[in-house]
Coordinates of C-alpha atoms in Angstrom, one line a residue:
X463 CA 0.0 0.0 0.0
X464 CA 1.4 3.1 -1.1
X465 CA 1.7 6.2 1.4
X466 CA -1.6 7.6 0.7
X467 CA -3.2 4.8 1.1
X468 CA -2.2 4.9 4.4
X469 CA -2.7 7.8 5.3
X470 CA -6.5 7.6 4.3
X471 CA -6.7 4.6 6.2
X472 CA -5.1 5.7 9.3
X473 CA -7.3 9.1 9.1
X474 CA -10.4 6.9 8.5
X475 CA -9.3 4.6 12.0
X476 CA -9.2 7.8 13.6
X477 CA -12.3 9.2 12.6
X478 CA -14.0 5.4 13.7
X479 CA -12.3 5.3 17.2
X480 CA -13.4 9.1 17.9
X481 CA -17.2 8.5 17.0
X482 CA -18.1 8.2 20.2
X483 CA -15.2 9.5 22.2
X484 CA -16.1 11.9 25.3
X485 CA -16.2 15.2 23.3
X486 CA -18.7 13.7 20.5
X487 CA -21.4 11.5 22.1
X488 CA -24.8 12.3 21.4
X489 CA -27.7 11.4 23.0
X490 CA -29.7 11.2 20.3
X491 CA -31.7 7.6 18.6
X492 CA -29.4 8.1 15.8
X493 CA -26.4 8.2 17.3
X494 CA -27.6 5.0 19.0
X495 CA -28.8 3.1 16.0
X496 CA -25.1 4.1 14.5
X497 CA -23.7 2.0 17.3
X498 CA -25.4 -1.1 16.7
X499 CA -24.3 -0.8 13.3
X500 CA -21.0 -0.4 14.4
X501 CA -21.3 -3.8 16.8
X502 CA -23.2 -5.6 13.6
X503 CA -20.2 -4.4 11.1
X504 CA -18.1 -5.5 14.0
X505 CA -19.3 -9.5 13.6
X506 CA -20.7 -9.6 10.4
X507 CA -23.7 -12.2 10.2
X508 CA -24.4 -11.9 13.8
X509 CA -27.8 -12.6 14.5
X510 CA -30.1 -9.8 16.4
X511 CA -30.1 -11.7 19.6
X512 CA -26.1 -11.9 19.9
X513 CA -26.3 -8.7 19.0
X514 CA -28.3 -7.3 21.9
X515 CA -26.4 -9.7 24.1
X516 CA -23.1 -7.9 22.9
X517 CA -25.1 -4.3 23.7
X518 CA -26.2 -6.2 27.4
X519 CA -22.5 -6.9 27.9
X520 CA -21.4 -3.6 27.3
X521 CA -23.8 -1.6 29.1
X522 CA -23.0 -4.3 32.3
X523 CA -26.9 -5.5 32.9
X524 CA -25.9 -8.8 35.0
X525 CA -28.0 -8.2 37.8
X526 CA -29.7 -11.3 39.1
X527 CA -33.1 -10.2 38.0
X528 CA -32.1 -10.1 33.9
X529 CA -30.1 -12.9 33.9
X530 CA -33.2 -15.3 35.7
X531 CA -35.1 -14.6 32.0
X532 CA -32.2 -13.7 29.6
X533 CA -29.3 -15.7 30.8
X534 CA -25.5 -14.5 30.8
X535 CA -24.2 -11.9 28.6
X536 CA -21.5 -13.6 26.6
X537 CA -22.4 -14.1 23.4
X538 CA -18.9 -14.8 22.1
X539 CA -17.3 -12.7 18.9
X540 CA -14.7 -10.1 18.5
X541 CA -14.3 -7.8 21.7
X542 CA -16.0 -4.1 21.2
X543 CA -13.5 -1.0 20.5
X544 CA -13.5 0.8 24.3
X545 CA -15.1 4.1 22.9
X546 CA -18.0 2.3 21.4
X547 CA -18.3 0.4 24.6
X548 CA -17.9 3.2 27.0
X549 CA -20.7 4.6 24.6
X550 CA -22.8 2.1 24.7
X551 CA -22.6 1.7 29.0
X552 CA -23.6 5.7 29.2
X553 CA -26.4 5.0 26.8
X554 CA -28.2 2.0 28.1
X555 CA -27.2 2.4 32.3
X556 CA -30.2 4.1 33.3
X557 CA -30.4 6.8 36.5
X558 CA -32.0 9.8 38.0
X559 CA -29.4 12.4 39.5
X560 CA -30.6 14.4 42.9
X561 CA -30.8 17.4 40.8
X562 CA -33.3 15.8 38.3
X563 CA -31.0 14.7 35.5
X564 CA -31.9 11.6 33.9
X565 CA -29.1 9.4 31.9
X566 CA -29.7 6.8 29.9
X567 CA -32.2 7.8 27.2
X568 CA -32.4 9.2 24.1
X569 CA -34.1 12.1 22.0
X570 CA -36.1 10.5 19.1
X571 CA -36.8 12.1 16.0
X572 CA -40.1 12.2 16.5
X573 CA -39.6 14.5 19.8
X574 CA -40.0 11.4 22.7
X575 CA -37.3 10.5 24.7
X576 CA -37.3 7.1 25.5
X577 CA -35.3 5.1 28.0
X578 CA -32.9 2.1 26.2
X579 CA -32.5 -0.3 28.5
X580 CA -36.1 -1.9 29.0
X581 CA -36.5 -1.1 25.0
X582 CA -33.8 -3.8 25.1
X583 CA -34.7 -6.4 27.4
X584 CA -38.4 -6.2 25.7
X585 CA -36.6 -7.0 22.4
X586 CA -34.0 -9.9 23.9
X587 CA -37.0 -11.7 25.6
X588 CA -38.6 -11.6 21.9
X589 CA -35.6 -12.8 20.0
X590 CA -35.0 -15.7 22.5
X591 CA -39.0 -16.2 22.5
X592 CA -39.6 -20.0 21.1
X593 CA -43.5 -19.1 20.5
X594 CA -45.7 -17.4 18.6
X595 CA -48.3 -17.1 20.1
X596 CA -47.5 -13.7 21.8
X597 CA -46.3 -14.9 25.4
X598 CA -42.9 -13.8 26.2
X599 CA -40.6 -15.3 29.2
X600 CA -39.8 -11.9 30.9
X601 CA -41.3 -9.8 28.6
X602 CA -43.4 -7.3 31.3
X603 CA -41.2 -7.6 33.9
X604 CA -38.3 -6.6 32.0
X605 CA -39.7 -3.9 30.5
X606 CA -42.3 -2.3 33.1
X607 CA -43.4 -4.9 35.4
X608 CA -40.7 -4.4 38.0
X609 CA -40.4 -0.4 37.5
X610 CA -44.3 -0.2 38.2
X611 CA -44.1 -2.6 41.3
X612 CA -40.8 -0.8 42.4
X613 CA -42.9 2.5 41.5
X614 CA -46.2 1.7 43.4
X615 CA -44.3 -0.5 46.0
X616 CA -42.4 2.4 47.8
X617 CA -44.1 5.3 46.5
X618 CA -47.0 7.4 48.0
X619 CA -50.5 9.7 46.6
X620 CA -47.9 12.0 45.8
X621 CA -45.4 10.7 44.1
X622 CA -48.3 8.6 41.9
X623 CA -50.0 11.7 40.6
X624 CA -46.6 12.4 39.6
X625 CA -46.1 9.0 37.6
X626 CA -44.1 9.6 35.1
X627 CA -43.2 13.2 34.4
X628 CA -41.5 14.0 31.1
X629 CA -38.4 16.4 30.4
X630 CA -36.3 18.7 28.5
X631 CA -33.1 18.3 26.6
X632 CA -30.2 21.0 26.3
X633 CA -30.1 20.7 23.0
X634 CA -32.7 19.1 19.9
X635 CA -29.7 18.8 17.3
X636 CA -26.8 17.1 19.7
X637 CA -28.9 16.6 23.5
X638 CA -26.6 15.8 25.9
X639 CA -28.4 16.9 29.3
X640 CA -32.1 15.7 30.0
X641 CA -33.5 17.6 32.7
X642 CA -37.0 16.3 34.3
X643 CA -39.8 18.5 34.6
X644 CA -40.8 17.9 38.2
X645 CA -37.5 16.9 39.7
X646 CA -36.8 13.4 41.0
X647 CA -38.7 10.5 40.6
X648 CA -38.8 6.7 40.7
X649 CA -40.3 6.7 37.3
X650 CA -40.4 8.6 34.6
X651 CA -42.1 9.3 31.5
X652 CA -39.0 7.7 29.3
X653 CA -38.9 4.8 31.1
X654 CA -42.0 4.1 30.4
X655 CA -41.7 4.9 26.9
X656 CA -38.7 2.5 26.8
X657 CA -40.9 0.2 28.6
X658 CA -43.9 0.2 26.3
X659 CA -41.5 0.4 22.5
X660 CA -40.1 -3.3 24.3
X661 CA -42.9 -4.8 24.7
X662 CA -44.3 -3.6 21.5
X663 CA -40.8 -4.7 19.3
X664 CA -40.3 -7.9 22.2
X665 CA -44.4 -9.2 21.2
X666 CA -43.5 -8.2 17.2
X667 CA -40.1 -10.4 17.0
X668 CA -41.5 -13.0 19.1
X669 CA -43.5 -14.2 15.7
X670 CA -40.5 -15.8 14.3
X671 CA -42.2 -14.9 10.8
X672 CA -41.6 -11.1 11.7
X673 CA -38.1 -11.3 13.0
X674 CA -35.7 -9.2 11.0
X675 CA -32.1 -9.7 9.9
X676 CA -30.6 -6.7 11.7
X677 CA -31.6 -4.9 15.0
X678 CA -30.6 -1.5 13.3
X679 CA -33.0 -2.1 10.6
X680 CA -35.4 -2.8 13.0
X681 CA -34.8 0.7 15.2
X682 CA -34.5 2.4 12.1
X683 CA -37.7 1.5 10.5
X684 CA -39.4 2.2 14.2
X685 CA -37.8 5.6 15.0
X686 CA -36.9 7.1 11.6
X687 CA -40.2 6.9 9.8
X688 CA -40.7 10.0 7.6
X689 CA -44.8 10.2 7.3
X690 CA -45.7 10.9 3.8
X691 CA -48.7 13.7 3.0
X692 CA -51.8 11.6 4.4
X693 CA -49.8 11.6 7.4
X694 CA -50.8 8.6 10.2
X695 CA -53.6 7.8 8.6
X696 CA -51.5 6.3 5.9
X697 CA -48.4 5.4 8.3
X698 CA -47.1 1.9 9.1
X699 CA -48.9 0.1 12.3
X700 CA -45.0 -0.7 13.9
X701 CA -43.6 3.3 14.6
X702 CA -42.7 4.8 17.5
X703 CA -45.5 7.3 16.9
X704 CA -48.3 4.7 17.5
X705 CA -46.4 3.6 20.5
X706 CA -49.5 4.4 22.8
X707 CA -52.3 2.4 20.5
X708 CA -50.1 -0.4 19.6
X709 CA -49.5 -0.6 23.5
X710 CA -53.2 -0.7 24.5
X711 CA -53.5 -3.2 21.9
X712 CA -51.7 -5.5 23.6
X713 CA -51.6 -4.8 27.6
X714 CA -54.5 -6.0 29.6
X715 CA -54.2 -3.6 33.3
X716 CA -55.0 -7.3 35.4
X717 CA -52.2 -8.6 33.7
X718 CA -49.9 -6.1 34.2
X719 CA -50.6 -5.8 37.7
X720 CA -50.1 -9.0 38.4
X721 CA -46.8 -8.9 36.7
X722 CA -45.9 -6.1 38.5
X723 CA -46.6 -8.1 42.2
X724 CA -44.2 -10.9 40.9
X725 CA -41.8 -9.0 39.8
X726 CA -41.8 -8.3 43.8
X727 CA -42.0 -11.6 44.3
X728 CA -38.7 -12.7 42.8
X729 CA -36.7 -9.8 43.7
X730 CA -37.6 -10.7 47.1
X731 CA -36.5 -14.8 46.4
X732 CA -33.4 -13.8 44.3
X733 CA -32.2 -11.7 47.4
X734 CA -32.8 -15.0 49.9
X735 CA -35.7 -14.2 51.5
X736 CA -38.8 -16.2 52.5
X737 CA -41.7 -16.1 49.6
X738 CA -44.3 -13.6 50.8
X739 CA -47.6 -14.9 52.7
X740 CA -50.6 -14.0 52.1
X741 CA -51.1 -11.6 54.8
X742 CA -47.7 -9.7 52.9
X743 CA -49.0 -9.9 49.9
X744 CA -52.4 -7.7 50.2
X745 CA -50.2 -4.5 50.6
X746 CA -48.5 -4.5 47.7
X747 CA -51.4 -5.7 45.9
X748 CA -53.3 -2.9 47.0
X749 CA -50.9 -0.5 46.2
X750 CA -50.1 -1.5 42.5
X751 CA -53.4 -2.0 42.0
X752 CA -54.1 2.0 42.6
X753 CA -51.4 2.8 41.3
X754 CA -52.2 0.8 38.3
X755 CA -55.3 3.0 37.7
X756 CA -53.3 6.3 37.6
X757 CA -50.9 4.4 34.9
X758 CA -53.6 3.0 32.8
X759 CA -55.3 6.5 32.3
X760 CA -51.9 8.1 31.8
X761 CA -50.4 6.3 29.5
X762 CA -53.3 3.8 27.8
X763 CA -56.2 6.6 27.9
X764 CA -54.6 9.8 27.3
X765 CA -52.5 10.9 24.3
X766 CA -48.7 11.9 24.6
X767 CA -48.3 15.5 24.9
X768 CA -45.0 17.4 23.7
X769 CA -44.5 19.7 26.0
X770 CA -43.4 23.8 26.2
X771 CA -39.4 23.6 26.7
X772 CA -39.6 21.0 23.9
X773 CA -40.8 23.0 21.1
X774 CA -39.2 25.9 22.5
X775 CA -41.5 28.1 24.1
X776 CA -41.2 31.9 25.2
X777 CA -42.0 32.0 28.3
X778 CA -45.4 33.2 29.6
X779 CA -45.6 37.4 29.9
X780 CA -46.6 38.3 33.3
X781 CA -49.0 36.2 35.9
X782 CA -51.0 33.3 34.6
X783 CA -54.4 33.2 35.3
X784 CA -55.1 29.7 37.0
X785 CA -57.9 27.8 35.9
X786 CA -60.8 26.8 38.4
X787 CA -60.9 23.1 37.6
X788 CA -62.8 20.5 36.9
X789 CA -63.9 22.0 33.5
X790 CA -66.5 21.1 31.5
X791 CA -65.8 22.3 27.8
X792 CA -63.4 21.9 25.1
X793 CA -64.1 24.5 22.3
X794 CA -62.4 22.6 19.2
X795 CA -60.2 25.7 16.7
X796 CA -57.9 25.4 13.6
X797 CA -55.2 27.6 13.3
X798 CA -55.8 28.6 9.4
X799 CA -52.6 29.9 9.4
X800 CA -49.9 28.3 9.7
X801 CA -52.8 26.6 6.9
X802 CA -50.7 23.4 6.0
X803 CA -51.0 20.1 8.1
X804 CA -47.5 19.9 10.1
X805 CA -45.8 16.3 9.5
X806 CA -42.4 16.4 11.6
X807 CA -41.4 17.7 15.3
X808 CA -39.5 20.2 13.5
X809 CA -42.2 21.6 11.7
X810 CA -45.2 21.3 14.0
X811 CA -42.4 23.2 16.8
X812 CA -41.6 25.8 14.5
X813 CA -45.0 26.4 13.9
X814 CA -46.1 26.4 17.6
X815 CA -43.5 29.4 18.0
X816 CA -44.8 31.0 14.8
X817 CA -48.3 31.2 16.7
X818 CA -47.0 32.3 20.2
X819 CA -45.1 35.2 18.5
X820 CA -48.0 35.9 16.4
X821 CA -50.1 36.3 19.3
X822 CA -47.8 37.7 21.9
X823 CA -46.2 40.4 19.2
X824 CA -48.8 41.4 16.9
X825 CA -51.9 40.5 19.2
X826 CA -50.5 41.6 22.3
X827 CA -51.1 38.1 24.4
X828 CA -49.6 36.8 27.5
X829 CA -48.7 33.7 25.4
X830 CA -50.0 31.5 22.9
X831 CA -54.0 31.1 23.3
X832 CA -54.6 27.5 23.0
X833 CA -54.4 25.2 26.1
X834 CA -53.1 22.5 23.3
X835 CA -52.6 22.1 19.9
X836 CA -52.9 19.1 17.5
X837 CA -50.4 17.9 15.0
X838 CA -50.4 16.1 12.1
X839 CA -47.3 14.3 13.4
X840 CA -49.2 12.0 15.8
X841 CA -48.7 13.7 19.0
X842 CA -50.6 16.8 21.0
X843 CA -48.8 20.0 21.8
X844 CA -48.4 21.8 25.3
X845 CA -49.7 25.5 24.8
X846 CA -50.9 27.0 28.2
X847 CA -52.0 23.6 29.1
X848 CA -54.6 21.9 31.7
X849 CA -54.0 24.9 34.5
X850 CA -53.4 28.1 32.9
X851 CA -56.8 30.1 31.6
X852 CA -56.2 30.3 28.1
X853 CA -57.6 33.1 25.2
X854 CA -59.0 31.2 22.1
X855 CA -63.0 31.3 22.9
X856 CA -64.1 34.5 23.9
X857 CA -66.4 34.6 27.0
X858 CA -65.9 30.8 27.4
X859 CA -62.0 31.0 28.3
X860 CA -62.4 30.3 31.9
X861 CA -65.3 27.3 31.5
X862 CA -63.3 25.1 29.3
X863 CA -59.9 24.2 26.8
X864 CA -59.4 25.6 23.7
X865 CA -57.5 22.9 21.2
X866 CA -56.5 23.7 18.1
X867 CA -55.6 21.5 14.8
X868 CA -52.1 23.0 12.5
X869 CA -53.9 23.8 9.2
X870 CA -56.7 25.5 7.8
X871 CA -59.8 23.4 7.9
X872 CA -62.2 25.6 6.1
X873 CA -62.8 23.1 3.4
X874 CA -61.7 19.6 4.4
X875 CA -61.4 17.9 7.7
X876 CA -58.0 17.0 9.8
X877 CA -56.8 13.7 9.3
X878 CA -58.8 11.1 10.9
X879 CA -55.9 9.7 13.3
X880 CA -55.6 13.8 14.7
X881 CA -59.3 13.8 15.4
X882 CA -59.2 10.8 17.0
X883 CA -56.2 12.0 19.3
X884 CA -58.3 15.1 20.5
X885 CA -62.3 13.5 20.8
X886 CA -61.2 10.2 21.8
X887 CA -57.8 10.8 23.9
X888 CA -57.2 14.4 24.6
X889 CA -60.9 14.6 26.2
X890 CA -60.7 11.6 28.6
X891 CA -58.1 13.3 29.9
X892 CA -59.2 17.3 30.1
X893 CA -61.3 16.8 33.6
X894 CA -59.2 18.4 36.6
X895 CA -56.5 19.3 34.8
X896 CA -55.4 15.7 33.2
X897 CA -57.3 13.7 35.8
X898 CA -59.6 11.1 35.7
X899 CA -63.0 12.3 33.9
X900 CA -66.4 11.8 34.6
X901 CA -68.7 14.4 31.7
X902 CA -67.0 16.5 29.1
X903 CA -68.7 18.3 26.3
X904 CA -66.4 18.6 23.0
X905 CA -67.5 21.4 21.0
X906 CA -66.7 22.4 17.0
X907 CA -66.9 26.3 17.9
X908 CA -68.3 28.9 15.8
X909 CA -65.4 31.7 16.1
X910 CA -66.4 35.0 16.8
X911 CA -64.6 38.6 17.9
X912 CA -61.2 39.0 19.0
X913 CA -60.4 35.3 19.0
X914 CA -57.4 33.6 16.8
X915 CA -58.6 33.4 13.3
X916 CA -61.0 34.7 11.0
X917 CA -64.1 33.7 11.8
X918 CA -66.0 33.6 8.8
X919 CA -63.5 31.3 7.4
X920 CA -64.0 28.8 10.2
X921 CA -67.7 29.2 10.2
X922 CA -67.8 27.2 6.9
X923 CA -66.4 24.1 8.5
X924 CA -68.6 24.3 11.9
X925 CA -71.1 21.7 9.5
X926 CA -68.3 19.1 9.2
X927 CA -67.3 19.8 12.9
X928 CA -70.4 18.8 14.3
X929 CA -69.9 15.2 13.1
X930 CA -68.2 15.2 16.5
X931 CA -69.1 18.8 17.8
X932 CA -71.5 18.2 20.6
X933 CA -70.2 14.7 21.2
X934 CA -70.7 13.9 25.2
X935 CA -68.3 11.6 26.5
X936 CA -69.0 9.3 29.8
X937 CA -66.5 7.6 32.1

């Protein structure tokens, strides 16, 4: 080889062994997926399952209670380079800081962060799965099971209504600090996002028919969808944007719960103690099975909501006016301008900042008037959100929610899957504040004076509206 050849070659091993040195790391799906690739490329041929044995042995996850359902981490083949390894640990070893940081997850591109180590034991317990029939060794308490019961076991009325708060990252293009919402917790909203995507990709690869020939290919096609013009209505059924329904598809709550009390079960055997009677088992029975009911509305009945820091909100001018909840009204708005359905994070953020300046600058607001808006992207934004009195209906701002859809619906109708997110979802949810609801009365609203777009424009649609205007929903 002549010299340069080698010296393409020796600036080519450089540029490999820095990847994911200390001062490039991201903490971003992509990055991620780009070091399974590198482990694949590393082994070529290696099956999925050796694979995320190889990720397991990197990121150290031999505690007792893993290797009862997955077995031991050595999956033989060529030794990872450190950097990739030392990646790979900071990725998947999950932890909450006492000043609210939270390490080991990842920034998707769809705006979720999920947590990567029970997104990997779901997946493991598939691969090894002999069935295919849908039951999976492991699967629940790998991926939620003993979270929930750890969750419910040592946790209080408190800390429940505080099950699973969600964060903020530093940084959308190259996150490196995730900072919770609501300060510590024993579980938050990306562990249970990594929780739910494993046992959605562990109950997929457990039909042998299904399983595919890479584990990048796999994330990839989960995480890196691109939706095309007719949006989720026309998406795939097996993205991380349908987490949520593909979820509730599977999960039955009685299940779960009883997952969860075994997961208690074992952790108490594989630490040498006596099996619980059944005087000691009522407790935590009781207790998971509350605190089941506060998980099952969160996170089966209501839709996932992006919230202010992570679209980039201004922050709100002056004193917000608290609402006087339980509420009885949603008054249902489309934004006519921006007019075009947003399809990406990106785009549906840029255009929730586009609003707030157009109503904070040129209409003189305290901040944007919606309490949420809906995107074409699959998910509901945060605008003033379930406690702050909003401006979007005049006269009815402090009796109910105003929710508006990106695009101007003068003519047509939102997609079916965003409707769905806000009469079906969004609703269930709107009683005292994101609570549990009892009557709520969705209404297509006729706009009139002073509110965010034209009104005769939106008075056209108020026809179509009412195929779920009025609609009265009963819990």
């Amino acid at each position: 080889m002549d010299r340069g050849c080698w010296t393409q070659a020796l600036a080519l091993m450089l540029v490999l062994v820095s990847t994911y040195g200390e001062a490039s790391f991201s903490w971003h799906m992509d990055d991620f997926i780009n070091a399974v690739k590198q482990v694949e490329d590393s082994d070529p041929g290696s099956q999925p399952v050796t694979v995320l044995r190889r990720l397991r042995r990197a990121a150290g996850l031999n505690d007792a209670f893993t290797q009862h359902f997955l077995g031991n981490t050595d999956p033989g083949g060529p030794a990872l380079d450190t950097n990739l390894s030392a990646y790979i640990s900071k990725a998947v070893h999950h932890r909450v800081t006492g000043d609210g940081k939270e390490e080991g997850v990842v920034l998707t591109s769809d705006g979720t962060t999920v947590a990567l180590m029970p997104l990997l034991l779901g997946m493991e317990a598939g691969f090894l799965s002999k069935s295919n029939k849908g039951s999976v060794r492991g699967l629940y308490q790998l991926t939620l099971a003993k979270d929930l019961g750890h969750s419910f076991r040592h946790g209080s009325p408190l800390t429940l209504k505080a099950l699973g708060p969600d964060g903020c990252w530093d940084n959308l293009t190259s996150p490196q600090v995730f900072t919770l919402l609501d300060g510590p917790t024993t579980l938050t909203n990306a562990q249970l996002n990594g929780g739910m995507d494993g046992v959605v990709l562990g109950s997929e690869v457990s039909d042998e028919s299904r399983r595919p020939q890479k584990l990048s290919s796999l994330l990839t096609e989960y995480y890196c969808h691109r939706l095309e013009s007719g949006g989720m209505d026309t998406a795939p059924r097996l993205i991380g944007r349908r987490r949520r329904e593909n979820f509730r598809g599977l999960m039955v709550p009685q299940v779960l719960s009883r997952q969860a009390v075994k997961s208690l079960e074992l952790q108490r055997r594989l630490k040498g103690r006596s099996k619980m009677n059944v005087k000691e088992k009522k407790q935590p029975m009781a207790t998971v099975k509350d605190g089941m009911k506060e998980f099952v509305h969160k996170f089966m009945d209501c839709p996932a909501i992006i919230p202010r820091c992570m679209w980039r909100a201004e922050p709100y001018r002056g004193t917000p006016t608290n609402l006087s909840l339980p509420l009885s009204f949603m008054y249902i708005h489309h934004t006519h301008s921006p007019g075009q359905p947003c399809l990406t994070f990106q785009q549906c953020s840029a255009d929730m900042r586009s609003m707030q300046r157009f109503h904070q600058e040129d209409r003189g607001w305290d901040d944007i008037g919606y309490s949420f808006v809906a995107g074409s992207d699959g998910y509901i934004y945060e605008g003033r959100g379930w406690h702050w009195r909003g401006a979007h209906t005049l006269g009815h701002n402090s009796i109910g929610y105003g929710v508006s859809f990106i695009g101007d619906y003068a003519a047509s109708l939102p997609s079916k899957h965003s409707m769905g997110l806000v009469r079906d979802q969004l609703a269930s949810c709107a009683i005292d504040g994101g609570r549990l609801a009892s009557d709520f009365i969705v209404q297509g609203h006729r706009q009139v004076v002073n509110t965010s777009c034209p009104g005769e424009a939106f008075y056209k649609e108020i026809t179509a509206w009412e195929r779920f205007g009025e609609v009265k929903t009963r819990r």
